[in-house]
Short mmCIF file of C-alpha atoms in Angstrom, two decimals:
data_model
loop_
_atom_site.label_atom_id
_atom_site.label_comp_id
_atom_site.label_asym_id
_atom_site.label_seq_id
_atom_site.Cartn_x
_atom_site.Cartn_y
_atom_site.Cartn_z
CA MET A 1 94.92 111.51 136.27
CA ASP A 2 92.85 108.63 134.93
CA ALA A 3 90.79 108.74 131.73
CA ASP A 4 87.61 109.72 133.61
CA GLU A 5 89.30 112.72 135.18
CA LEU A 6 91.00 113.60 131.89
CA ILE A 7 87.62 113.77 130.13
CA ARG A 8 85.98 115.68 132.99
CA ARG A 9 88.74 118.28 133.22
CA ALA A 10 89.10 118.66 129.46
CA ALA A 11 85.34 119.23 129.15
CA ALA A 12 85.38 121.82 131.92
CA ALA A 13 88.23 123.67 130.19
CA GLY A 14 86.62 123.49 126.73
CA ILE A 15 89.43 121.33 125.36
CA THR A 16 88.78 119.10 122.35
CA ILE A 17 90.91 116.09 121.42
CA ALA A 18 91.71 113.94 118.39
CA THR A 19 93.92 110.88 118.16
CA ALA A 20 96.17 109.73 115.31
CA GLU A 21 97.05 106.09 115.80
CA SER A 22 99.09 103.54 113.94
CA CYS A 23 100.30 100.67 116.14
CA THR A 24 97.38 100.98 118.59
CA GLY A 25 94.72 100.82 115.89
CA GLY A 26 92.20 102.99 117.74
CA MET A 27 92.84 101.86 121.33
CA ILE A 28 93.49 105.42 122.56
CA ALA A 29 90.27 106.75 121.06
CA ALA A 30 88.42 103.73 122.46
CA ALA A 31 89.78 104.37 125.96
CA LEU A 32 88.63 107.98 125.78
CA THR A 33 85.20 107.22 124.34
CA ASP A 34 84.57 104.54 126.98
CA ILE A 35 84.03 107.45 129.38
CA PRO A 36 80.53 108.92 129.71
CA GLY A 37 80.58 112.55 128.58
CA SER A 38 83.48 112.03 126.20
CA SER A 39 81.43 113.38 123.29
CA ALA A 40 82.04 116.88 124.67
CA VAL A 41 85.80 116.35 124.28
CA VAL A 42 86.66 113.70 121.69
CA ASP A 43 86.17 114.86 118.12
CA ARG A 44 87.61 111.93 116.19
CA GLY A 45 90.26 109.27 115.96
CA PHE A 46 92.37 108.68 112.87
CA VAL A 47 93.62 105.11 112.45
CA THR A 48 96.44 105.43 109.94
CA TYR A 49 98.12 102.06 109.87
CA SER A 50 99.55 102.37 106.36
CA ASN A 51 101.87 105.05 105.06
CA ALA A 52 99.26 105.91 102.43
CA ALA A 53 96.69 106.57 105.16
CA LYS A 54 99.16 108.74 107.06
CA MET A 55 99.66 110.85 103.95
CA GLN A 56 96.02 110.96 102.81
CA MET A 57 94.31 111.50 106.17
CA LEU A 58 96.90 113.49 108.10
CA GLY A 59 99.11 115.13 105.50
CA VAL A 60 102.28 113.30 106.49
CA ARG A 61 104.81 114.08 103.77
CA ALA A 62 106.13 111.33 101.52
CA ASP A 63 109.58 112.92 101.87
CA THR A 64 109.46 112.46 105.63
CA LEU A 65 108.37 108.84 105.37
CA GLY A 66 111.07 108.17 102.78
CA ALA A 67 113.82 109.83 104.78
CA VAL A 68 113.15 108.51 108.29
CA GLY A 69 110.44 105.85 108.01
CA ALA A 70 107.05 105.62 109.67
CA VAL A 71 108.43 104.84 113.12
CA SER A 72 110.08 108.18 113.84
CA GLU A 73 109.50 111.32 115.86
CA ASP A 74 109.28 113.33 112.62
CA VAL A 75 106.33 111.26 111.44
CA ALA A 76 104.73 111.33 114.90
CA ALA A 77 104.96 115.14 114.85
CA GLU A 78 103.40 115.36 111.39
CA MET A 79 100.64 112.94 112.43
CA ALA A 80 99.74 114.97 115.53
CA THR A 81 99.91 118.29 113.69
CA GLY A 82 97.80 116.89 110.86
CA ALA A 83 95.19 115.64 113.32
CA VAL A 84 94.90 119.09 114.94
CA GLN A 85 94.62 120.75 111.53
CA HIS A 86 92.15 118.29 110.00
CA ALA A 87 89.93 118.00 113.08
CA GLY A 88 90.18 121.60 114.29
CA VAL A 89 90.77 120.46 117.88
CA THR A 90 92.75 121.85 120.79
CA LEU A 91 94.99 118.79 121.24
CA ALA A 92 96.00 115.68 119.34
CA VAL A 93 98.16 112.77 120.35
CA SER A 94 99.81 110.46 117.82
CA VAL A 95 101.54 107.11 118.05
CA THR A 96 103.60 105.14 115.56
CA GLY A 97 105.69 102.15 116.52
CA ILE A 98 106.74 98.53 116.31
CA ALA A 99 104.30 96.52 118.43
CA GLY A 100 105.87 93.22 117.36
CA PRO A 101 106.69 90.59 116.80
CA GLY A 102 109.65 91.62 114.74
CA GLY A 103 111.46 94.87 114.38
CA SER A 104 115.06 95.38 113.37
CA GLU A 105 118.39 96.40 114.84
CA HIS A 106 117.62 100.04 114.04
CA LYS A 107 113.91 99.93 114.93
CA PRO A 108 113.44 97.25 117.59
CA GLU A 109 110.21 95.72 118.78
CA GLY A 110 108.66 97.89 121.46
CA ARG A 111 109.87 101.23 120.07
CA VAL A 112 107.03 103.76 119.91
CA CYS A 113 107.23 107.39 118.84
CA PHE A 114 104.69 109.79 120.32
CA GLY A 115 103.57 113.20 119.11
CA LEU A 116 101.51 115.75 120.97
CA ALA A 117 100.24 118.79 119.12
CA ARG A 118 98.35 121.81 120.38
CA ALA A 119 96.59 124.22 118.06
CA GLY A 120 98.95 127.08 117.22
CA SER A 121 102.08 125.40 118.64
CA PRO A 122 104.73 123.06 117.26
CA ALA A 123 104.30 119.39 118.12
CA ALA A 124 106.32 117.84 120.93
CA THR A 125 107.68 114.34 120.42
CA GLU A 126 109.33 111.54 122.33
CA THR A 127 110.36 107.96 121.79
CA VAL A 128 109.73 105.26 124.37
CA GLU A 129 111.43 101.87 124.26
CA PHE A 130 108.97 99.45 125.86
CA GLY A 131 111.09 96.46 124.83
CA ALA A 132 110.08 93.05 123.52
CA ILE A 133 107.22 92.63 126.00
CA GLY A 134 104.78 91.20 123.45
CA ARG A 135 102.40 92.85 121.01
CA ALA A 136 99.43 93.21 123.37
CA ASN A 137 101.60 94.65 126.14
CA VAL A 138 103.33 97.16 123.83
CA ARG A 139 99.96 98.34 122.54
CA ALA A 140 98.48 98.65 126.05
CA ALA A 141 101.55 100.49 127.35
CA THR A 142 101.39 102.80 124.32
CA ARG A 143 97.73 103.58 124.98
CA ASP A 144 98.43 104.31 128.64
CA HIS A 145 101.40 106.56 127.86
CA ALA A 146 99.40 108.49 125.26
CA LEU A 147 96.64 109.09 127.83
CA HIS A 148 99.30 110.31 130.27
CA LEU A 149 100.62 112.77 127.67
CA LEU A 150 97.10 114.09 127.08
CA ALA A 151 96.57 114.44 130.83
CA GLN A 152 99.78 116.45 131.15
CA ALA A 153 98.70 118.71 128.29
CA VAL A 154 95.26 119.28 129.83
CA SER A 155 96.90 120.19 133.15
CA LYS A 156 99.22 122.64 131.38
CA ILE A 157 96.30 124.33 129.61
CA GLU A 158 94.41 124.54 132.92
CA ARG A 159 97.40 126.26 134.54
CA GLU A 160 97.75 128.70 131.64
CA THR A 161 94.08 129.60 131.51
CA GLY A 162 93.23 129.36 135.21
CA SER A 163 90.57 126.72 134.47
#
């Protein structure tokens, strides 16, 4: 499902969405709000590039950041959960990763952790290794994968509710 269909189907099902973005810097929210009618679905986008912003805006715990670092599934889960809680939406997607250049042996360039939270449910997470494909390509691939995760979640809600 493309972004147009995602917005149309989410609106029809009464689903609201927030984004919590680090390495994409608002690209996911921008892709959603490019679509006419998105105001019925998109509540807000949090751009939390720094650890301080993750803690202040989304409630990511300092203990989590200290233990596993910002690029981790634990932080992605806390970001997505915090976005649902702070925005009062149905769904939130989060991304935190190493767009490049750079990275390390333990956290290489192109590693992105995703979180997807639904109100009343624990967040789901996954890590995707896009590889050293360049900063712009990592960010674009991250945006596209996040939109795919949202589309899957909308489809699941439609199946559950008969929408």
